[in-house]
Coordinates of C-alpha atoms in Angstrom, one line a residue:
Chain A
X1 CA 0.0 0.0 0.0
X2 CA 1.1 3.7 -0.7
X3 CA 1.1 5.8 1.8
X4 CA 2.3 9.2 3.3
X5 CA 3.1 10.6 6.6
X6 CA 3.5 13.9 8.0
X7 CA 4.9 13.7 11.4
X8 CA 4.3 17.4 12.1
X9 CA 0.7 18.3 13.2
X10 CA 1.3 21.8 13.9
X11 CA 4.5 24.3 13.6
X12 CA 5.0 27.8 13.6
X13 CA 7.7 30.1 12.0
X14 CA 8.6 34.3 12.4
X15 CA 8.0 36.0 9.2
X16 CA 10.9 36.3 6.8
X17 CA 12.1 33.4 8.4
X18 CA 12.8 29.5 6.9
X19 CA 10.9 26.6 7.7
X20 CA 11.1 22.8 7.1
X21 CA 7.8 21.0 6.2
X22 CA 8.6 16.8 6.3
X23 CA 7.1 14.2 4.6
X24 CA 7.8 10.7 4.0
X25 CA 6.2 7.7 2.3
X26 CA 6.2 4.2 1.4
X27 CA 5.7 2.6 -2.1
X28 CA 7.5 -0.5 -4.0
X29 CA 7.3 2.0 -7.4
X30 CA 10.2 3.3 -9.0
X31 CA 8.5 6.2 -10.8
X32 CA 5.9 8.7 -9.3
X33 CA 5.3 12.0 -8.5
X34 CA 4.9 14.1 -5.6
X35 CA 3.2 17.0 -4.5
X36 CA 3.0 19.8 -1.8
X37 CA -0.5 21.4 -1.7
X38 CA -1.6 24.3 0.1
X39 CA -5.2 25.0 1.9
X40 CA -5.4 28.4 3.3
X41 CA -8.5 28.9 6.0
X42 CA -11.5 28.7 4.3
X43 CA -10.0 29.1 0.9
X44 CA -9.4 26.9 -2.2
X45 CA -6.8 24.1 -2.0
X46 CA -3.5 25.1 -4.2
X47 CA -0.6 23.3 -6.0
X48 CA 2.5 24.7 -4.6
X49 CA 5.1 22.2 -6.0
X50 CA 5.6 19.0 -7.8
X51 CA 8.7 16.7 -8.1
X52 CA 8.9 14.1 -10.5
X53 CA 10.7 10.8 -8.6
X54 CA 12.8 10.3 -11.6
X55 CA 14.5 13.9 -11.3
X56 CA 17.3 13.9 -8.9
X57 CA 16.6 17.7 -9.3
X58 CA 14.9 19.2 -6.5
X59 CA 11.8 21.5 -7.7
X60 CA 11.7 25.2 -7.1
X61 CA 9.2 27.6 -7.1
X62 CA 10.1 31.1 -5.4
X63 CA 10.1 31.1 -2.2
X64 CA 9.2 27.2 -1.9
X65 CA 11.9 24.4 -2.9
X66 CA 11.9 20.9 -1.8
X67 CA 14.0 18.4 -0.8
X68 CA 13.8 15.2 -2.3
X69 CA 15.7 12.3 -1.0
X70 CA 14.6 8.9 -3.1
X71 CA 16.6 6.3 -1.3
X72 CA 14.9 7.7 2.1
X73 CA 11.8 7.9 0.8
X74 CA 11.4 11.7 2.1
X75 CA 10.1 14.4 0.2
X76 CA 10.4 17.8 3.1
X77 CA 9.0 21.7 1.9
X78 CA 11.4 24.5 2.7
X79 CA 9.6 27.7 2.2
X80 CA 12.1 30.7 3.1
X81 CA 11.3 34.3 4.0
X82 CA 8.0 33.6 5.6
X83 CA 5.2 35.6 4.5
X84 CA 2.4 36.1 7.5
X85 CA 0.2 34.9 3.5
X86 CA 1.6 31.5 3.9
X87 CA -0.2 30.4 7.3
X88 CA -2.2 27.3 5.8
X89 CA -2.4 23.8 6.2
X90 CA 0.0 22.0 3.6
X91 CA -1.0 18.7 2.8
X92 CA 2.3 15.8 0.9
X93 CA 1.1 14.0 -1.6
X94 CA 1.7 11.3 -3.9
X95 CA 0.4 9.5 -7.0
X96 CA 2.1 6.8 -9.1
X97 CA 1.0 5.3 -12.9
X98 CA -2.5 6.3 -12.8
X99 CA -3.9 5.8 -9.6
X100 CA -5.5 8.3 -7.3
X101 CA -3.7 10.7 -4.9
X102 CA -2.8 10.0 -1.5
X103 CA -2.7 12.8 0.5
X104 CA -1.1 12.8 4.1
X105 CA -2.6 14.2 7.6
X106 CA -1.1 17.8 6.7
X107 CA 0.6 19.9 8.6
X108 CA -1.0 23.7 10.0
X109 CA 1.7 26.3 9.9
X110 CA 1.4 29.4 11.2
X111 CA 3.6 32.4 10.2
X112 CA 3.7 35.2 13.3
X113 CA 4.5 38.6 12.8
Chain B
X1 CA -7.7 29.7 -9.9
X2 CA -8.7 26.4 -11.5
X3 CA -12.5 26.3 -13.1
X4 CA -14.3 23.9 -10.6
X5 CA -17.4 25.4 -8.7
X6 CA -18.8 23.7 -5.5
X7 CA -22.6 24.9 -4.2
X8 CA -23.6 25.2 -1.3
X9 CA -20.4 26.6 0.2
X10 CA -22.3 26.4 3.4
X11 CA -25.6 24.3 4.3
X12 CA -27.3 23.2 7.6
X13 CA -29.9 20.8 7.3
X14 CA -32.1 18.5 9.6
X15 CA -31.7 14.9 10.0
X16 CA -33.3 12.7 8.1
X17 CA -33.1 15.3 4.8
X18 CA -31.6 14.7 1.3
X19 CA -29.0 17.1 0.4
X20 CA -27.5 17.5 -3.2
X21 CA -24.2 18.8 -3.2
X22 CA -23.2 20.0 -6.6
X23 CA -20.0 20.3 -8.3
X24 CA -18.9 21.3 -11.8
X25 CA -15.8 21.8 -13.7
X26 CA -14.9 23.8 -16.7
X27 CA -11.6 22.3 -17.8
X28 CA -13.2 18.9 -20.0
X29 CA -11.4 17.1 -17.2
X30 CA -12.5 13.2 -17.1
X31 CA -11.4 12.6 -14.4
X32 CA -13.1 14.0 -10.7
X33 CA -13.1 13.2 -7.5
X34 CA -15.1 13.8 -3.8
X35 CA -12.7 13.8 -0.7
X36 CA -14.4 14.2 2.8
X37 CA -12.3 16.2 5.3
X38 CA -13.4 16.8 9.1
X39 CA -11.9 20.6 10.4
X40 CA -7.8 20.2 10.2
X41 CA -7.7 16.9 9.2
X42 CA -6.7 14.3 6.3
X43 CA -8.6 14.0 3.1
X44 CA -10.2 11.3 2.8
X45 CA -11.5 9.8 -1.3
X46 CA -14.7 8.9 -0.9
X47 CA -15.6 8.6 -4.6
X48 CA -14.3 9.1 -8.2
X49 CA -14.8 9.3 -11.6
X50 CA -13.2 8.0 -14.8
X51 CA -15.3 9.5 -17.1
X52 CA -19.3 9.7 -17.8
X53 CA -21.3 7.2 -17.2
X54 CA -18.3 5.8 -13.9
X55 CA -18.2 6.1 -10.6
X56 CA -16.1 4.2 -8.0
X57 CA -16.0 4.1 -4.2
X58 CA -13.0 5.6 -2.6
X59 CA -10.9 4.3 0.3
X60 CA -13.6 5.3 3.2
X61 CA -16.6 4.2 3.7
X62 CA -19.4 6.6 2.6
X63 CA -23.3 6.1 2.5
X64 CA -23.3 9.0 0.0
X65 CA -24.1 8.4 -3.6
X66 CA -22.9 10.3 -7.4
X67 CA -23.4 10.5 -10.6
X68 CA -21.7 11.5 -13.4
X69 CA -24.0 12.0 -16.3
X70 CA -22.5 15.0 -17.9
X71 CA -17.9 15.3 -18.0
X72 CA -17.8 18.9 -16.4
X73 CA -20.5 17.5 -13.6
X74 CA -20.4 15.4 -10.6
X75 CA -23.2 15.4 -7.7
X76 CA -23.0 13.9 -4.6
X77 CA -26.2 13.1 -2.9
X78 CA -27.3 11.9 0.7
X79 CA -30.7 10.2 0.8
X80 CA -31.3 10.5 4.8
X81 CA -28.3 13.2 6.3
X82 CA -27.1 12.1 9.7
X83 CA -25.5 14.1 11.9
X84 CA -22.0 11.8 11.8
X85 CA -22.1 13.4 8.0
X86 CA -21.1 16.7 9.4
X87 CA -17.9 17.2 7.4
X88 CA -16.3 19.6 4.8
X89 CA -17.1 17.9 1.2
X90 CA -14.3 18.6 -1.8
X91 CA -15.0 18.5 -5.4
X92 CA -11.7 17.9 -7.2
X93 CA -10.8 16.9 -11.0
X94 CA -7.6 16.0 -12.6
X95 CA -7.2 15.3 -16.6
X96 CA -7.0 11.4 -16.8
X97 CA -3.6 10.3 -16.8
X98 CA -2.8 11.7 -13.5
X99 CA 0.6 10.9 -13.0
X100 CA 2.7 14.3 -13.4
X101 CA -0.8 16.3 -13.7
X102 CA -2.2 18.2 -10.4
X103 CA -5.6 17.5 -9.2
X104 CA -7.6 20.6 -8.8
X105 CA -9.7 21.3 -5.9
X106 CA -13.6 23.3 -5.7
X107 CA -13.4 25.7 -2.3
X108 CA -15.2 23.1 -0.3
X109 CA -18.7 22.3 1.1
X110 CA -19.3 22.5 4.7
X111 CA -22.5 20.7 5.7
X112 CA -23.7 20.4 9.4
X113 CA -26.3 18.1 10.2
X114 CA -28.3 19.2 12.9

């Protein structure tokens, strides 16, 4: 069975400051892709990045870059500089051949002035 | 923002009522999806959709019911609403060969049942 893990229920970070989302999973696949989403309160859920398993390159995307470690199965957001915008809940995902996503438990991070 | 609409944003009905929740998409996705989520928690799939005319039953048990008649539209529907089916309700949709393509999500239907 695939599945994802987010160890962190809840974490906090100063604006303009960096923070580490993790995220790890388990599959027997070789090629996949994962995803970081984002789910503001009360608002729409969002993309913010996507890695593609067989890329050793880690995606980038502004302020958010990821890093993607295939042996250890771990798939961690940084988002640097802090914006008080980016207090959400971020949910890992992950979806291999055709099948449906599976999302993780998410993680709420607050961004204090 | 991605073309998928969800109404009623917000609803409170009795027990006992049926309760449509609609959802549409713009995008000629085949593919769509219903995820349950309880305040700050997991998604859950409770159904999907290859294309018109299929639905499947997602990884958690639901006693709700779709349809997918039309591509860009996919209802949910509960014949008798229970309290225990107080939840937020995503509408998602993805094109069909997922892998490397993002799902994208309505803004959510939060139903209390009273």
């Amino acid at each position: 069975a695939q599945t994802v893990t987010q160890s962190q229920p809840e974490m906090s970070v100063q604006e303009a400051e960096t923070v580490t989302l993790s995220c790890t999973y388990d599959t027997s696949e070789s090629n996949y892709y994962l995803f970081w989403y984002k789910q503001p309160p009360s608002r729409q859920m969002i993309l913010v990045i996507r890695q593609e398993a067989y890329k050793q390159q880690n995606a980038t995307e502004n302020r958010f870059s990821v890093n993607f470690q295939k042996a250890a199965k771990s798939f961690s957001l940084k988002i640097s500089d802090s914006q008080l915008g980016d207090t959400a809940m971020y949910f890992c995902a992950f979806v291999y051949n055709n099948n449906d996503m599976r999302f993780g438990a998410g993680t709420r991070l607050t961004v204090k002035p | 923002e991605a073309d998928i609409y969800q109404t009623p944003r917000y609803l409170v009905i009795g027990t006992g009522k049926k309760i449509t929740l609609e959802c549409s998409q713009t995008m000629g996705h085949d593919k769509m999806y219903w995820y349950q989520q309880d305040p700050g928690m997991e998604l859950h799939l409770i159904h999907y959709s290859y294309g018109v005319n299929s639905t499947e039953k997602g990884d958690l048990s639901s006693e709700s019911t779709v349809s997918r008649i039309r591509t860009e539209h996919f209802p949910l529907t509960l014949e008798s609403a229970r309290p225990s089916h107080t939840s937020q309700y995503l509408c998602a949709s993805s094109t069909r060969d997922l892998a490397g393509n993002t799902i994208y999500f309505g803004e959510g239907s939060w139903l209390t049942v009273v």
